[in-house]
Amino acid sequence: MQEKGTISIHTENIFPIIKKFLYSDHEIFLRELVSNAVDATQKIKRLAQLGQYNGELGDLTVEVSFDKEKKTITISDKGLGMTADEIKKYINQIAFSGATEFVEKFKDAKDANEIIGKFGLGFYSAFMVAKQVEINTLSYQEGAASARWTCDGSTEFEISAGDRKTRGTDVILHINEDSEEFLDKWKLQGILDKYAKFLPVPIKFGTKTESVEDGVDDKGEKKWKSVEVDNIINNTSPIWTKSPNDLKDEDYLAFYKELYPFSEDPLFWIHLNVDYPFNLTGVLYFPKVKNDFEFQKNKIKLFSRQVFITDEVKDIVPEFLMLLHGVIDSPDIPLNVSRSFLQADGNVKKINNYITKKVADKLAELYKKDRKVYEEKWNDIGLFVKYGMISEEKFAEKGKDFVLLKNTKGEFYTLPEYKEKVKAFQTDKNEQVVYLYATDVAKQDAFIQSANKKDYDVLVMDSPIDNHFIQHLEMKEEKTSMKRVDADVVDKLIQKEAGYANLLNEEQSKKVKEIFEKAIDSKSYTVEVEGLSPEEMPVTVTMEEFMRRMKEMAQMGGGMGFYGAMPDNYKVAINGNHPLIDKILKAEAEEDQTKLAKQAFDLALLAQGLLTGKDLTAFVKRSVELI
């Protein structure tokens, strides 16, 4: 048997197009060919189950090997195999049935993933690295003859008698000069680890040395010897393919270590398993999240029938859950995963909604089951919950039942509990309930103590997204406003009907203002003399809540660039009822007035962490002199 022919397509330049567009991601040739080998193996198993194949299945391991001298990579399976006619049908015709459309549609393509799988071109990705591809195959069908197909990357092919004696297929790639990097053990091992680590059929790649027990020595201690064993690179039944009822906590933790060898144990996990209206399995883990959460993204791996596809899952997984780790496997997500294609796919939106619901249900279950344990984990999971409530309306609806607020005493409250706690004390004259919060408990301690003296409660809002969460709460909670504890003197943060009268008359107030303006000598500070409690600080420096919030959001890239460019402006509140202010007024020398005013102002700056450099040095020197 010998036959030459031309692949029947309407264009001669299909191979250059494949090479050009797939080149950027050329390691995927191994994913495609190993996946094809696994498919052929799975099919023979299925035929045996259905009684349509009565031969011995035998060892079904797929083998990947390479020969550096001959410059070949071979992928061998013991699957269905093909007859010569099937080669013509599947390799020459079907793979190129959409070739003309392909050329038109993808001539401007930028992403290799837009192309692979779209027209059955997976097999032809071999030509990205090979100058010639050979198929040597024997069909499972009784009486079938072995067949060989060769093609040099043009539209010419040749079919002849093959020499394979057992059922299955060898795909032999004769590697081109540009791709000799792939004729390397560690390079191939790395690609197989990435794409084939969880394929459902054993994949062999060479051998490895293992130590096994070899009896005992004279002292009765175990002896060991080294043996060469097959290097099976994959775990054929990862936990996401099993029923949760058959798994223990240790299994989930062991699998997490397999995925992320150097990570801390996760807090908990969710096993996904749905077969309608789409197929999806997987396990998502909640890791311990640090505040540099950008660093932790892209840890979810997407598979399709246990073949690794990508860890760019932002269209499948809601943005706020990108901090989770784990795997998602769905045959309903097309193999040519690319952003533009995913967004147009109806199943992707359904999967996104399903994952959001499952995560919300799991958090609600944990909260109801053991609130104390949930509170202990809050510092790690709070970020997920708040992020979800800000960004996903459906999650926000469920999240309001299990989101917690934590105060400076380390106590936790649900939203209704907290409103109930503070409304009697922290309602202002306009009937607004005011939530006070701190972003840096140590730095803002003086302001927190000042609030606590009035029996006010202060929340801790120190995560990277709390700025946005505060805005969210103000929108969702009726008649509620949030103010940072150092945004003003405490009496101004929650204004009641009865305030303190200023004991200074108009002339004295004017004089105090002039003394301080002269001592401060900066347009960044606006001085106001106010009637406050004598127990409050003599001078307080604050930035108005709205302006500070807008500037912080601008720093986070919240689209507030205009505010970010504005200079910092602070309010300096002089407590007209404090004894020190009276002392400043009574100082005879103008120099003494200025020095005392400057000292009081610098103390206020120190309380806000705003006193630095030369000003701090001068303050220390002046303090020594005053002592």
XYZ file of C-alpha atoms in Angstrom:
627
model
C 0.000 0.000 0.000
C 1.429 3.362 -0.980
C -0.411 6.552 -1.778
C 0.527 10.165 -2.232
C -1.934 13.015 -2.213
C -2.723 16.601 -1.464
C -4.762 17.741 1.505
C -7.929 19.066 -0.101
C -8.147 22.682 0.958
C -8.725 25.854 -1.009
C -5.581 27.589 0.103
C -1.932 26.640 -0.104
C -0.770 28.742 2.808
C -2.568 27.069 5.719
C 0.636 25.721 7.361
C 2.510 29.050 7.360
C -0.576 30.555 9.028
C -0.621 27.860 11.686
C 3.100 28.314 12.322
C 2.866 32.077 12.436
C -0.151 32.384 14.714
C 0.555 29.500 17.038
C 4.251 30.241 17.396
C 3.970 32.445 20.465
C 2.512 29.569 22.482
C 4.301 26.686 20.830
C 4.731 24.491 23.912
C 1.028 23.590 23.680
C 1.822 21.137 20.838
C 2.566 18.607 23.604
C -0.703 19.314 25.393
C -2.635 18.740 22.166
C -0.885 15.515 21.160
C -0.952 13.977 24.646
C -4.653 14.937 24.960
C -5.372 13.205 21.637
C -3.537 10.085 22.879
C -5.577 10.109 26.091
C -8.829 10.514 24.101
C -7.944 7.493 21.946
C -7.219 5.488 25.117
C -10.467 6.530 26.797
C -12.408 5.529 23.679
C -11.018 1.975 23.609
C -11.926 1.614 27.298
C -15.453 2.781 26.497
C -15.801 0.324 23.591
C -14.689 -2.485 25.900
C -17.311 -1.442 28.477
C -20.003 -1.459 25.766
C -18.928 -4.906 24.592
C -17.837 -3.580 21.180
C -14.221 -4.541 21.771
C -13.485 -7.963 23.197
C -9.676 -7.975 23.083
C -7.381 -7.553 26.074
C -7.017 -3.880 27.032
C -3.633 -4.486 28.662
C -1.460 -1.634 29.907
C -2.971 1.633 28.632
C -0.129 3.979 29.631
C 0.611 6.800 27.168
C 4.338 7.273 26.662
C 6.221 10.447 25.757
C 9.858 9.983 24.692
C 12.546 11.862 22.820
C 15.777 11.074 20.970
C 18.298 13.871 21.022
C 20.466 12.252 18.303
C 17.616 11.653 15.854
C 15.946 14.942 16.921
C 12.543 13.316 17.454
C 9.770 13.480 20.048
C 7.326 10.543 20.093
C 3.887 10.300 21.692
C 2.693 6.667 21.838
C -0.680 5.361 22.940
C -2.422 1.978 23.073
C -5.808 3.378 22.171
C -8.153 2.940 19.213
C -5.601 3.304 16.447
C -6.632 4.212 12.880
C -6.965 2.545 9.508
C -5.595 4.216 6.367
C -9.114 5.351 5.485
C -9.593 6.847 8.948
C -6.320 8.738 8.613
C -7.583 10.258 5.357
C -10.886 11.124 6.992
C -9.687 12.504 10.334
C -6.253 13.886 9.545
C -6.629 15.061 5.937
C -10.278 16.085 5.717
C -12.053 16.854 8.986
C -9.193 18.848 10.461
C -9.363 21.172 7.461
C -13.072 21.199 6.739
C -13.195 24.786 7.927
C -9.810 25.841 6.598
C -11.009 28.593 4.270
C -13.195 30.096 6.973
C -10.281 29.737 9.384
C -7.905 31.683 7.155
C -10.400 34.503 6.728
C -11.433 34.678 10.347
C -8.009 34.426 11.989
C -5.639 36.174 9.635
C -5.580 39.081 12.133
C -5.589 36.891 15.264
C -3.264 37.832 18.082
C -3.833 35.021 20.562
C -2.849 31.398 19.854
C -5.731 30.253 22.036
C -8.194 31.850 19.626
C -7.188 29.279 17.056
C -6.457 25.977 18.732
C -9.390 23.594 18.757
C -11.553 25.949 16.732
C -11.284 23.878 13.561
C -9.818 20.647 14.921
C -6.356 22.094 14.448
C -4.938 20.634 17.659
C -3.054 17.880 15.857
C -1.524 20.353 13.415
C 0.017 22.357 16.248
C 2.773 19.718 15.879
C 4.011 21.660 12.838
C 4.942 24.588 15.039
C 7.970 22.576 16.205
C 8.342 19.814 13.579
C 9.625 19.920 10.006
C 8.034 16.497 9.450
C 5.311 14.597 11.295
C 4.849 10.843 11.059
C 1.880 8.769 12.255
C 2.391 5.009 12.683
C -0.865 3.341 13.710
C -2.791 0.060 13.968
C -6.546 0.054 14.410
C -8.296 -2.057 17.065
C -10.563 -3.470 14.323
C -10.089 -7.120 13.514
C -7.959 -7.767 10.449
C -6.881 -4.106 10.162
C -3.532 -3.331 8.545
C -0.970 -1.014 10.076
C -0.684 2.365 8.310
C 1.872 5.169 8.171
C 1.161 8.835 7.285
C 3.879 11.422 6.749
C 3.697 15.126 5.981
C 6.432 17.763 5.787
C 4.298 20.767 6.685
C 3.137 21.433 3.131
C -0.221 20.269 1.792
C 1.467 17.121 0.439
C 1.094 13.864 2.374
C 1.998 10.203 1.907
C 0.267 7.080 3.227
C 2.011 3.690 3.202
C 2.020 0.423 5.128
C 3.128 0.872 8.732
C 5.085 -1.496 10.982
C 3.157 -1.172 14.232
C 2.342 -4.649 15.609
C 0.064 -3.664 18.509
C -3.128 -1.581 18.734
C -2.593 2.176 19.074
C -0.753 5.126 17.542
C 2.737 6.632 17.528
C 3.023 10.300 16.553
C 6.669 11.044 15.718
C 7.792 14.664 15.404
C 11.038 15.403 13.544
C 11.976 18.617 15.314
C 13.005 21.650 13.266
C 16.154 23.671 14.025
C 14.249 26.546 15.658
C 12.659 24.206 18.205
C 15.559 22.058 19.395
C 15.053 23.509 22.898
C 12.279 20.896 23.227
C 14.802 18.038 22.905
C 15.542 18.438 26.601
C 14.400 16.219 29.462
C 13.659 19.039 31.908
C 11.905 21.209 29.325
C 9.554 18.349 28.381
C 9.057 17.342 32.017
C 8.069 20.947 32.826
C 5.486 21.090 30.011
C 4.011 17.726 31.024
C 3.858 18.826 34.676
C 2.003 21.945 33.598
C -0.548 20.490 31.176
C -0.796 16.745 31.886
C -0.397 16.481 35.672
C -3.984 15.307 36.208
C -4.868 13.501 32.971
C -7.070 10.407 33.511
C -4.661 7.951 31.814
C -1.108 7.289 33.123
C 1.520 9.303 31.203
C 5.034 7.848 31.235
C 8.068 10.012 30.569
C 11.288 8.030 30.978
C 12.244 6.486 34.285
C 13.249 7.661 37.730
C 15.262 6.207 40.605
C 13.416 5.222 43.781
C 14.582 3.674 47.067
C 12.784 0.497 48.123
C 13.186 -1.738 51.190
C 15.680 -4.570 50.756
C 15.414 -6.726 53.873
C 17.316 -6.022 57.095
C 21.000 -5.862 57.992
C 22.874 -7.700 60.773
C 21.598 -5.243 63.396
C 17.996 -5.790 62.332
C 17.709 -2.351 60.688
C 16.020 -1.846 57.319
C 18.165 -1.932 54.199
C 17.333 0.037 51.084
C 18.246 -0.346 47.414
C 17.833 1.902 44.383
C 15.597 0.748 41.545
C 14.627 2.286 38.223
C 10.849 2.708 37.858
C 8.592 4.283 35.247
C 8.346 8.051 35.683
C 4.552 8.455 35.704
C 4.064 12.188 35.707
C 0.337 12.387 36.508
C -2.205 11.756 39.234
C -4.998 10.067 37.224
C -7.766 10.587 39.786
C -7.384 14.004 41.457
C -9.825 14.795 44.252
C -12.135 16.953 42.148
C -13.102 13.804 40.180
C -14.205 12.042 43.384
C -17.311 12.325 45.546
C -16.947 14.598 48.626
C -18.366 11.680 50.678
C -15.260 9.623 49.845
C -12.817 12.320 50.944
C -11.405 13.345 54.306
C -9.922 16.695 55.347
C -6.442 15.189 54.952
C -7.173 14.456 51.287
C -8.108 18.081 50.584
C -5.036 19.367 52.446
C -2.713 16.898 50.678
C -4.086 17.993 47.293
C -3.578 21.653 48.240
C 0.081 20.872 48.996
C 0.333 19.134 45.617
C -0.900 22.301 43.891
C 0.946 24.834 46.066
C 3.909 23.073 47.757
C 5.157 26.037 49.808
C 1.854 27.554 50.968
C 0.325 27.652 54.436
C -2.693 25.406 54.944
C -5.928 26.930 53.629
C -8.715 28.048 55.979
C -11.410 25.896 54.353
C -12.565 24.758 50.914
C -15.608 24.265 48.697
C -16.123 21.166 46.552
C -17.933 22.083 43.321
C -19.985 19.449 41.541
C -22.798 20.229 39.112
C -24.039 18.461 35.977
C -26.981 20.685 35.013
C -27.387 23.120 33.246
C -23.638 22.702 32.610
C -20.891 20.321 33.718
C -18.496 21.609 36.354
C -16.333 20.027 39.035
C -13.566 21.472 41.134
C -12.290 22.444 44.557
C -11.798 26.062 45.610
C -9.671 26.850 48.662
C -9.776 29.956 50.864
C -6.123 30.795 51.583
C -4.897 33.024 54.380
C -4.885 36.396 52.654
C -2.219 38.980 53.320
C -2.873 42.642 52.614
C -0.729 42.563 49.479
C -3.524 40.622 47.815
C -2.572 41.570 44.241
C 0.379 39.211 44.652
C -1.911 36.253 45.298
C -4.093 36.353 42.189
C -4.086 33.841 39.303
C -3.906 30.790 41.562
C -7.024 29.077 40.200
C -6.250 26.559 37.467
C -8.790 25.853 34.731
C -9.024 22.341 33.293
C -11.169 20.744 30.602
C -11.576 17.000 31.158
C -8.463 17.048 33.356
C -6.343 18.830 30.702
C -4.848 22.059 32.068
C -5.940 25.055 29.996
C -4.992 28.269 31.793
C -4.731 30.085 35.105
C -6.234 33.229 33.563
C -9.772 32.628 34.810
C -11.092 36.141 35.270
C -14.159 35.659 33.055
C -15.178 32.387 34.669
C -14.578 33.313 38.302
C -16.020 36.571 39.686
C -13.341 39.222 40.231
C -13.635 39.126 44.031
C -12.941 35.375 44.092
C -9.713 35.662 42.096
C -7.952 35.493 45.479
C -9.113 31.911 45.949
C -6.872 28.985 45.047
C -7.776 25.625 43.521
C -9.091 24.047 40.336
C -12.152 24.257 38.115
C -12.797 21.598 35.482
C -15.512 22.002 32.879
C -15.868 20.428 29.433
C -18.465 23.147 28.721
C -15.764 25.803 28.591
C -14.351 25.607 25.058
C -10.770 24.364 24.796
C -9.699 27.440 22.860
C -10.026 29.565 25.978
C -9.528 33.188 25.047
C -11.011 36.235 26.663
C -13.087 37.395 23.712
C -14.563 33.937 23.195
C -15.323 33.390 26.860
C -17.320 36.575 27.221
C -19.576 35.543 24.356
C -20.188 32.090 25.792
C -23.468 31.654 27.690
C -22.137 28.890 29.919
C -19.407 31.134 31.280
C -21.927 33.538 32.813
C -23.885 30.641 34.320
C -20.694 29.159 35.792
C -19.737 32.574 37.214
C -23.143 32.855 38.937
C -22.972 29.289 40.235
C -19.542 29.791 41.829
C -20.699 33.060 43.456
C -23.725 31.283 44.956
C -21.691 28.315 46.200
C -19.169 30.573 47.948
C -21.915 32.658 49.573
C -23.709 29.500 50.754
C -20.481 28.100 52.224
C -19.736 31.316 54.147
C -23.311 31.486 55.466
C -23.062 27.839 56.561
C -19.752 28.446 58.391
C -21.182 31.507 60.138
C -24.330 29.685 61.308
C -22.512 26.499 62.279
C -19.946 28.066 64.642
C -19.835 31.835 64.905
C -16.812 31.815 67.232
C -14.673 29.876 64.718
C -15.969 32.148 61.947
C -14.897 35.216 63.942
C -11.427 33.716 64.467
C -11.066 33.410 60.686
C -12.509 36.840 59.939
C -9.160 38.626 59.595
C -8.406 36.279 56.693
C -11.825 35.945 55.034
C -13.117 39.471 55.667
C -11.315 40.720 52.572
C -13.195 38.241 50.323
C -16.559 39.098 51.834
C -16.113 42.877 51.626
C -14.640 42.685 48.104
C -17.601 40.535 47.038
C -20.183 42.878 48.525
C -18.654 45.873 46.743
C -18.337 44.216 43.350
C -21.180 41.685 43.033
C -24.773 42.681 43.781
C -26.021 39.086 44.159
C -23.248 38.323 46.619
C -23.917 41.579 48.532
C -27.521 40.486 49.059
C -26.402 37.253 50.726
C -23.275 38.743 52.304
C -25.156 41.198 54.507
C -26.101 38.196 56.690
C -22.521 37.121 57.406
C -20.336 40.223 56.965
C -18.823 41.279 60.305
C -17.649 44.617 61.696
C -14.780 44.511 64.191
C -14.141 47.247 66.764
C -10.945 48.355 68.496
C -11.761 46.110 71.474
C -11.674 43.048 69.176
C -15.449 42.504 69.335
C -17.410 41.402 66.248
C -20.886 42.489 65.181
C -23.208 41.830 62.258
C -24.598 44.945 60.538
C -27.947 44.889 62.432
C -26.181 44.152 65.762
C -23.810 47.072 65.326
C -26.514 49.566 64.441
C -28.419 48.469 67.542
C -25.261 48.863 69.662
C -24.394 52.444 68.697
C -27.618 54.173 67.669
C -28.486 55.365 71.220
C -25.095 57.100 71.733
C -23.892 57.895 68.230
C -26.892 59.540 66.621
C -26.249 63.183 65.772
C -28.654 66.140 65.800
C -29.724 65.320 62.202
C -30.732 61.799 63.271
C -27.814 60.253 61.373
C -26.147 57.290 63.074
C -22.409 57.946 62.872
C -19.989 54.996 62.697
C -16.479 56.013 63.770
C -13.578 54.012 62.402
C -9.782 53.824 62.610
C -7.444 52.806 59.793
C -4.318 52.621 61.972
C -5.176 51.828 65.588
C -1.701 52.538 66.973
C -1.279 55.834 65.128
C -4.801 57.062 65.916
C -4.808 55.988 69.565
C -5.249 59.518 70.989
C -8.367 60.040 68.875
C -9.733 56.582 69.769
C -9.281 57.303 73.472
C -10.992 60.639 73.051
C -13.994 58.874 71.441
C -14.026 56.128 74.100
C -14.225 58.755 76.877
C -17.615 59.694 75.458
C -18.636 56.005 75.309
C -18.377 56.034 71.526
C -17.356 52.831 69.764
C -14.641 52.776 67.070
C -14.462 50.216 64.250
C -11.229 48.921 62.723
C -11.127 49.475 58.941
C -7.548 48.716 57.930
C -7.754 46.409 54.907
C -6.759 47.641 51.420
C -10.373 47.781 50.244
C -12.035 49.231 53.349
C -12.144 52.663 51.728
C -14.527 51.271 49.108
C -16.402 49.156 51.650
C -17.089 52.280 53.727
C -18.682 53.914 50.666
C -20.731 50.744 50.134
C -22.027 50.761 53.728
C -23.043 54.427 53.519
C -25.027 53.669 50.364
C -26.735 50.563 51.754
C -27.313 51.474 55.412
C -30.116 54.009 55.869
C -29.377 57.218 57.808
C -25.789 56.138 58.460
C -22.564 58.010 57.865
C -18.997 56.901 58.507
C -16.244 59.152 59.804
C -12.629 58.375 60.477
C -11.926 58.958 64.148
C -9.201 61.529 63.367
C -11.215 63.425 60.746
C -12.187 66.112 63.310
C -12.408 66.696 67.036
C -14.810 64.172 68.504
C -17.537 66.733 69.311
C -17.606 67.745 65.645
C -17.628 64.149 64.388
C -20.934 63.498 66.151
C -22.594 66.871 66.626
C -25.238 66.958 69.336
C -27.624 69.810 70.142
C -25.724 70.814 73.237
C -22.080 71.643 72.559
C -19.484 73.474 74.638
C -19.508 77.260 74.582
C -16.206 78.936 73.733
C -14.978 80.666 76.926
C -12.849 83.089 74.887
C -14.495 86.296 73.706
C -14.332 87.407 70.079
C -11.193 89.526 70.546
C -9.347 86.749 72.405
C -10.318 84.196 69.739
C -9.029 86.514 67.017
C -5.751 87.000 68.905
C -5.281 83.214 69.398
C -5.918 82.613 65.694
C -3.261 85.218 64.740
C -0.693 83.717 67.162
C -1.164 80.230 65.711
C -1.198 81.359 62.061
C 2.100 83.118 62.659
C 3.586 80.098 64.460
C 2.444 77.633 61.756
C 3.248 79.868 58.771
C 1.775 77.578 56.090
C -1.164 77.892 53.690
C -1.812 74.142 53.989
C -3.374 74.655 57.432
C -6.654 76.450 58.191
C -6.859 77.622 61.823
C -10.215 77.717 63.676
C -10.817 78.496 67.365
C -13.659 76.395 68.818
C -15.427 75.721 72.110
C -14.564 72.120 73.057
C -14.359 70.073 76.237
C -11.470 71.288 78.470
C -10.359 67.629 78.607
C -9.750 67.510 74.849
C -6.325 68.286 73.374
C -5.469 72.008 73.112
C -4.772 71.660 69.373
C -6.013 69.007 66.922
C -4.910 68.643 63.287
C -7.348 66.847 60.964
C -8.135 66.395 57.287
C -11.810 66.681 56.386
C -13.404 63.229 55.841
C -14.616 63.701 52.258
C -11.377 65.171 50.950
C -9.191 62.548 52.644
C -11.373 59.722 51.360
C -11.263 61.011 47.782
C -7.469 61.383 47.931
C -7.064 57.834 49.273
C -9.308 56.443 46.544
C -7.249 58.345 43.956
C -4.116 56.621 45.306
C -5.816 53.252 44.849
C -6.688 54.113 41.261
C -10.368 54.660 41.975
C -10.876 57.148 39.164
C -10.448 60.144 41.471
C -7.257 61.462 39.896
C -8.421 65.081 40.178
C -8.433 64.830 43.985
C -5.119 63.011 44.042
C -3.451 65.964 42.330
C -4.783 68.515 44.866
C -2.426 69.660 47.652
C -3.041 68.344 51.184
C -5.107 70.732 53.299
C -5.591 70.342 57.032
C -7.824 71.938 59.624
C -6.220 73.082 62.889
C -8.822 73.167 65.685
C -7.755 75.314 68.674
C -9.624 74.347 71.850
C -10.527 77.760 73.336
C -11.487 76.091 76.642
C -8.124 74.429 77.284
C -5.910 75.943 80.049
C -2.876 75.991 77.701
C -4.614 78.450 75.366
C -5.221 80.760 78.324
C -1.516 80.423 79.221
C -0.505 81.388 75.669
C -2.707 84.502 75.763
C -1.218 85.552 79.111
C 2.411 85.111 78.019
C 3.931 88.596 78.005
C 6.544 88.235 75.283
C 5.350 87.630 71.715
C 8.263 85.227 71.261
C 6.972 83.073 74.161
C 3.463 83.060 72.681
C 4.797 81.876 69.318
C 7.022 79.221 70.914
C 4.170 77.771 73.027
C 1.779 77.840 70.053
C 4.350 76.128 67.846
C 4.913 73.485 70.547
C 1.165 72.783 70.896
C 0.795 72.589 67.095
C 3.764 70.218 66.762
C 2.256 67.967 69.440
C -0.924 67.787 67.345
C 1.133 66.936 64.248
C 2.971 64.276 66.248
C -0.358 62.679 67.218
C -1.204 62.367 63.496
C 2.221 61.095 62.455
C 2.746 64.274 60.417
C 5.826 65.601 62.232
C 8.972 64.567 60.374
C 12.441 65.685 59.306
C 13.716 69.107 60.388
C 10.405 69.978 62.093
C 10.678 66.884 64.315
C 14.306 67.706 65.186
C 13.349 71.321 66.075
C 10.418 70.046 68.190
C 12.671 67.719 70.204
C 15.205 70.530 70.778
C 12.454 72.980 71.818
C 10.940 70.363 74.181
C 14.284 69.969 75.966
C 14.536 73.769 76.379
C 10.994 74.021 77.790
C 11.646 71.244 80.313
